[in-house]
PDB file of C-alpha atoms in Angstrom:
ATOM      1  CA  GLN C 103      92.427  75.761  86.398  1.00  0.00           C
ATOM      2  CA  VAL C 104      95.117  76.333  89.201  1.00  0.00           C
ATOM      3  CA  GLN C 105      98.231  73.736  89.452  1.00  0.00           C
ATOM      4  CA  LEU C 106     100.185  73.882  92.346  1.00  0.00           C
ATOM      5  CA  VAL C 107     103.848  72.444  92.649  1.00  0.00           C
ATOM      6  CA  GLU C 108     105.628  72.057  96.298  1.00  0.00           C
ATOM      7  CA  SER C 109     109.181  71.802  96.772  1.00  0.00           C
ATOM      8  CA  GLY C 110     111.845  72.406  99.805  1.00  0.00           C
ATOM      9  CA  GLY C 111     110.775  69.480 101.879  1.00  0.00           C
ATOM     10  CA  GLY C 112     113.573  67.318 103.286  1.00  0.00           C
ATOM     11  CA  SER C 113     114.992  66.332 106.604  1.00  0.00           C
ATOM     12  CA  VAL C 114     116.195  68.009 109.360  1.00  0.00           C
ATOM     13  CA  GLN C 115     117.364  67.887 112.815  1.00  0.00           C
ATOM     14  CA  ALA C 116     115.073  69.032 115.853  1.00  0.00           C
ATOM     15  CA  GLY C 117     115.481  72.634 116.272  1.00  0.00           C
ATOM     16  CA  GLY C 118     116.119  73.166 112.534  1.00  0.00           C
ATOM     17  CA  SER C 119     114.435  75.247 110.106  1.00  0.00           C
ATOM     18  CA  LEU C 120     113.183  74.623 106.162  1.00  0.00           C
ATOM     19  CA  ARG C 121     111.336  76.475 103.952  1.00  0.00           C
ATOM     20  CA  LEU C 122     108.307  75.078 101.648  1.00  0.00           C
ATOM     21  CA  SER C 123     107.659  76.923  98.315  1.00  0.00           C
ATOM     22  CA  CYS C 124     104.440  75.857  95.982  1.00  0.00           C
ATOM     23  CA  ALA C 125     104.668  77.391  92.659  1.00  0.00           C
ATOM     24  CA  ALA C 126     100.966  78.346  91.439  1.00  0.00           C
ATOM     25  CA  SER C 127      99.695  78.469  87.892  1.00  0.00           C
ATOM     26  CA  VAL C 128      97.597  81.203  86.541  1.00  0.00           C
ATOM     27  CA  TYR C 129      95.022  81.855  89.170  1.00  0.00           C
ATOM     28  CA  GLY C 130      92.670  83.686  86.661  1.00  0.00           C
ATOM     29  CA  VAL C 131      90.726  86.516  87.754  1.00  0.00           C
ATOM     30  CA  GLY C 132      90.139  87.238  91.788  1.00  0.00           C
ATOM     31  CA  ASN C 133      91.240  86.541  95.243  1.00  0.00           C
ATOM     32  CA  TYR C 134      92.272  82.776  96.491  1.00  0.00           C
ATOM     33  CA  LEU C 135      92.729  81.204  99.553  1.00  0.00           C
ATOM     34  CA  MET C 136      96.113  79.574  99.781  1.00  0.00           C
ATOM     35  CA  ALA C 137      96.929  76.984 102.359  1.00  0.00           C
ATOM     36  CA  TRP C 138      99.252  74.573 103.789  1.00  0.00           C
ATOM     37  CA  PHE C 139      98.066  71.191 105.174  1.00  0.00           C
ATOM     38  CA  ARG C 140      99.886  68.233 106.369  1.00  0.00           C
ATOM     39  CA  GLN C 141      99.549  64.306 106.994  1.00  0.00           C
ATOM     40  CA  ALA C 142     101.495  62.064 109.455  1.00  0.00           C
ATOM     41  CA  PRO C 143     100.984  58.211 108.437  1.00  0.00           C
ATOM     42  CA  GLY C 144      97.767  57.235 109.918  1.00  0.00           C
ATOM     43  CA  GLN C 145      96.235  60.405 110.889  1.00  0.00           C
ATOM     44  CA  GLU C 146      94.077  62.753 109.029  1.00  0.00           C
ATOM     45  CA  ARG C 147      95.393  65.530 106.907  1.00  0.00           C
ATOM     46  CA  GLU C 148      95.059  68.731 109.569  1.00  0.00           C
ATOM     47  CA  GLY C 149      95.489  72.508 108.014  1.00  0.00           C
ATOM     48  CA  VAL C 150      98.718  73.915 109.168  1.00  0.00           C
ATOM     49  CA  ALA C 151      98.401  77.522 107.757  1.00  0.00           C
ATOM     50  CA  ALA C 152      96.435  80.053 105.352  1.00  0.00           C
ATOM     51  CA  ILE C 153      96.558  83.351 103.689  1.00  0.00           C
ATOM     52  CA  TYR C 154      94.656  85.081 101.062  1.00  0.00           C
ATOM     53  CA  THR C 155      96.640  86.144  97.926  1.00  0.00           C
ATOM     54  CA  GLY C 156      94.800  89.433  97.963  1.00  0.00           C
ATOM     55  CA  GLY C 157      96.326  90.266 101.148  1.00  0.00           C
ATOM     56  CA  GLY C 158      95.019  90.210 104.772  1.00  0.00           C
ATOM     57  CA  SER C 159      95.050  87.985 107.936  1.00  0.00           C
ATOM     58  CA  ALA C 160      97.139  84.627 108.226  1.00  0.00           C
ATOM     59  CA  TYR C 161      95.884  81.798 109.822  1.00  0.00           C
ATOM     60  CA  TYR C 162      97.715  79.192 112.062  1.00  0.00           C
ATOM     61  CA  ALA C 163      96.886  76.092 113.631  1.00  0.00           C
ATOM     62  CA  ASP C 164      97.651  76.151 117.648  1.00  0.00           C
ATOM     63  CA  SER C 165     100.442  73.640 117.167  1.00  0.00           C
ATOM     64  CA  VAL C 166     102.585  75.871 114.900  1.00  0.00           C
ATOM     65  CA  LYS C 167     102.064  79.379 115.982  1.00  0.00           C
ATOM     66  CA  GLY C 168     104.897  81.587 116.876  1.00  0.00           C
ATOM     67  CA  ARG C 169     107.513  78.857 114.838  1.00  0.00           C
ATOM     68  CA  PHE C 170     105.838  78.946 111.285  1.00  0.00           C
ATOM     69  CA  THR C 171     105.317  81.704 108.812  1.00  0.00           C
ATOM     70  CA  ILE C 172     103.297  81.349 105.985  1.00  0.00           C
ATOM     71  CA  SER C 173     103.683  84.314 103.042  1.00  0.00           C
ATOM     72  CA  HIS C 174     102.974  84.634  99.286  1.00  0.00           C
ATOM     73  CA  ASP C 175     104.622  86.628  96.522  1.00  0.00           C
ATOM     74  CA  ASN C 176     102.087  87.721  94.178  1.00  0.00           C
ATOM     75  CA  PRO C 177     104.419  88.828  91.356  1.00  0.00           C
ATOM     76  CA  LYS C 178     105.934  85.198  91.550  1.00  0.00           C
ATOM     77  CA  ASN C 179     102.914  83.252  91.994  1.00  0.00           C
ATOM     78  CA  THR C 180     104.338  81.664  95.042  1.00  0.00           C
ATOM     79  CA  LEU C 181     103.444  80.505  98.265  1.00  0.00           C
ATOM     80  CA  TYR C 182     105.943  80.218 101.251  1.00  0.00           C
ATOM     81  CA  LEU C 183     106.173  78.010 104.438  1.00  0.00           C
ATOM     82  CA  GLN C 184     108.794  78.863 106.474  1.00  0.00           C
ATOM     83  CA  MET C 185     109.112  76.734 109.486  1.00  0.00           C
ATOM     84  CA  ASN C 186     111.354  77.203 112.229  1.00  0.00           C
ATOM     85  CA  SER C 187     112.370  75.202 115.573  1.00  0.00           C
ATOM     86  CA  LEU C 188     111.112  72.382 114.156  1.00  0.00           C
ATOM     87  CA  LYS C 189     109.788  69.239 116.262  1.00  0.00           C
ATOM     88  CA  PRO C 190     109.728  65.665 115.711  1.00  0.00           C
ATOM     89  CA  GLU C 191     105.671  65.787 115.435  1.00  0.00           C
ATOM     90  CA  ASP C 192     106.097  68.496 112.343  1.00  0.00           C
ATOM     91  CA  THR C 193     107.288  65.333 110.284  1.00  0.00           C
ATOM     92  CA  ALA C 194     104.557  64.560 107.663  1.00  0.00           C
ATOM     93  CA  MET C 195     104.007  65.258 103.910  1.00  0.00           C
ATOM     94  CA  TYR C 196     103.275  68.831 103.424  1.00  0.00           C
ATOM     95  CA  TYR C 197     100.695  69.868 100.866  1.00  0.00           C
ATOM     96  CA  CYS C 198      99.590  73.344  99.286  1.00  0.00           C
ATOM     97  CA  ALA C 199      96.020  73.935  98.851  1.00  0.00           C
ATOM     98  CA  ALA C 200      93.756  76.845  96.885  1.00  0.00           C
ATOM     99  CA  ARG C 201      90.199  77.793  96.791  1.00  0.00           C
ATOM    100  CA  PRO C 202      88.522  80.775  95.762  1.00  0.00           C
ATOM    101  CA  ALA C 203      88.376  83.288  98.309  1.00  0.00           C
ATOM    102  CA  TRP C 204      84.688  83.853  97.864  1.00  0.00           C
ATOM    103  CA  TYR C 205      83.634  80.161  98.607  1.00  0.00           C
ATOM    104  CA  GLY C 206      83.954  80.750 102.520  1.00  0.00           C
ATOM    105  CA  GLY C 207      84.087  78.195 105.257  1.00  0.00           C
ATOM    106  CA  ILE C 208      86.956  77.992 108.127  1.00  0.00           C
ATOM    107  CA  TRP C 209      90.632  78.038 106.710  1.00  0.00           C
ATOM    108  CA  SER C 210      91.379  74.737 107.793  1.00  0.00           C
ATOM    109  CA  ALA C 211      88.231  72.731 106.367  1.00  0.00           C
ATOM    110  CA  ARG C 212      90.180  70.337 104.031  1.00  0.00           C
ATOM    111  CA  ASN C 213      87.264  69.483 101.846  1.00  0.00           C
ATOM    112  CA  THR C 214      86.301  73.168 100.919  1.00  0.00           C
ATOM    113  CA  TYR C 215      90.078  73.650  99.087  1.00  0.00           C
ATOM    114  CA  THR C 216      89.485  72.853  95.136  1.00  0.00           C
ATOM    115  CA  TYR C 217      93.039  72.778  93.965  1.00  0.00           C
ATOM    116  CA  TRP C 218      95.993  70.534  95.745  1.00  0.00           C
ATOM    117  CA  GLY C 219      99.477  70.006  95.002  1.00  0.00           C
ATOM    118  CA  GLN C 220     101.358  66.360  95.145  1.00  0.00           C
ATOM    119  CA  GLY C 221     103.101  66.832  98.838  1.00  0.00           C
ATOM    120  CA  THR C 222     106.507  67.463  99.818  1.00  0.00           C
ATOM    121  CA  GLN C 223     108.073  65.220 102.549  1.00  0.00           C
ATOM    122  CA  VAL C 224     109.298  66.754 105.967  1.00  0.00           C
ATOM    123  CA  THR C 225     111.260  64.450 108.358  1.00  0.00           C
ATOM    124  CA  VAL C 226     112.428  65.816 111.429  1.00  0.00           C
ATOM    125  CA  SER C 227     114.681  63.658 113.835  1.00  0.00           C
ATOM    126  CA  SER C 228     115.500  63.856 117.258  1.00  0.00           C
TER     127      SER C 228
END
């Protein structure tokens, strides 16, 4: 069982930065794919970025490439999302998610993730 708790959301002006954190309980044995998703009002939840806890490539949505950076601190069992050059269209509830690495499937398929956090709100004003 994995429990995820996000923090770090808030309000910021366009061009500003925020860093989201996701503290994870014990993973158990094995490698996980951990991801950030976001959902704006009236829109579907979309993948933002993902990374394997065992190392390897990171994945990003085209809309955030070059502005957001996902990282994972294994000793702290914490996932991060550094968000720079924020835009009003980045406004959304941001969710942390995890699934066992063996599960497969594209990283941004939200229905393949087993564990979800409660979300943290990010609001970017123009």
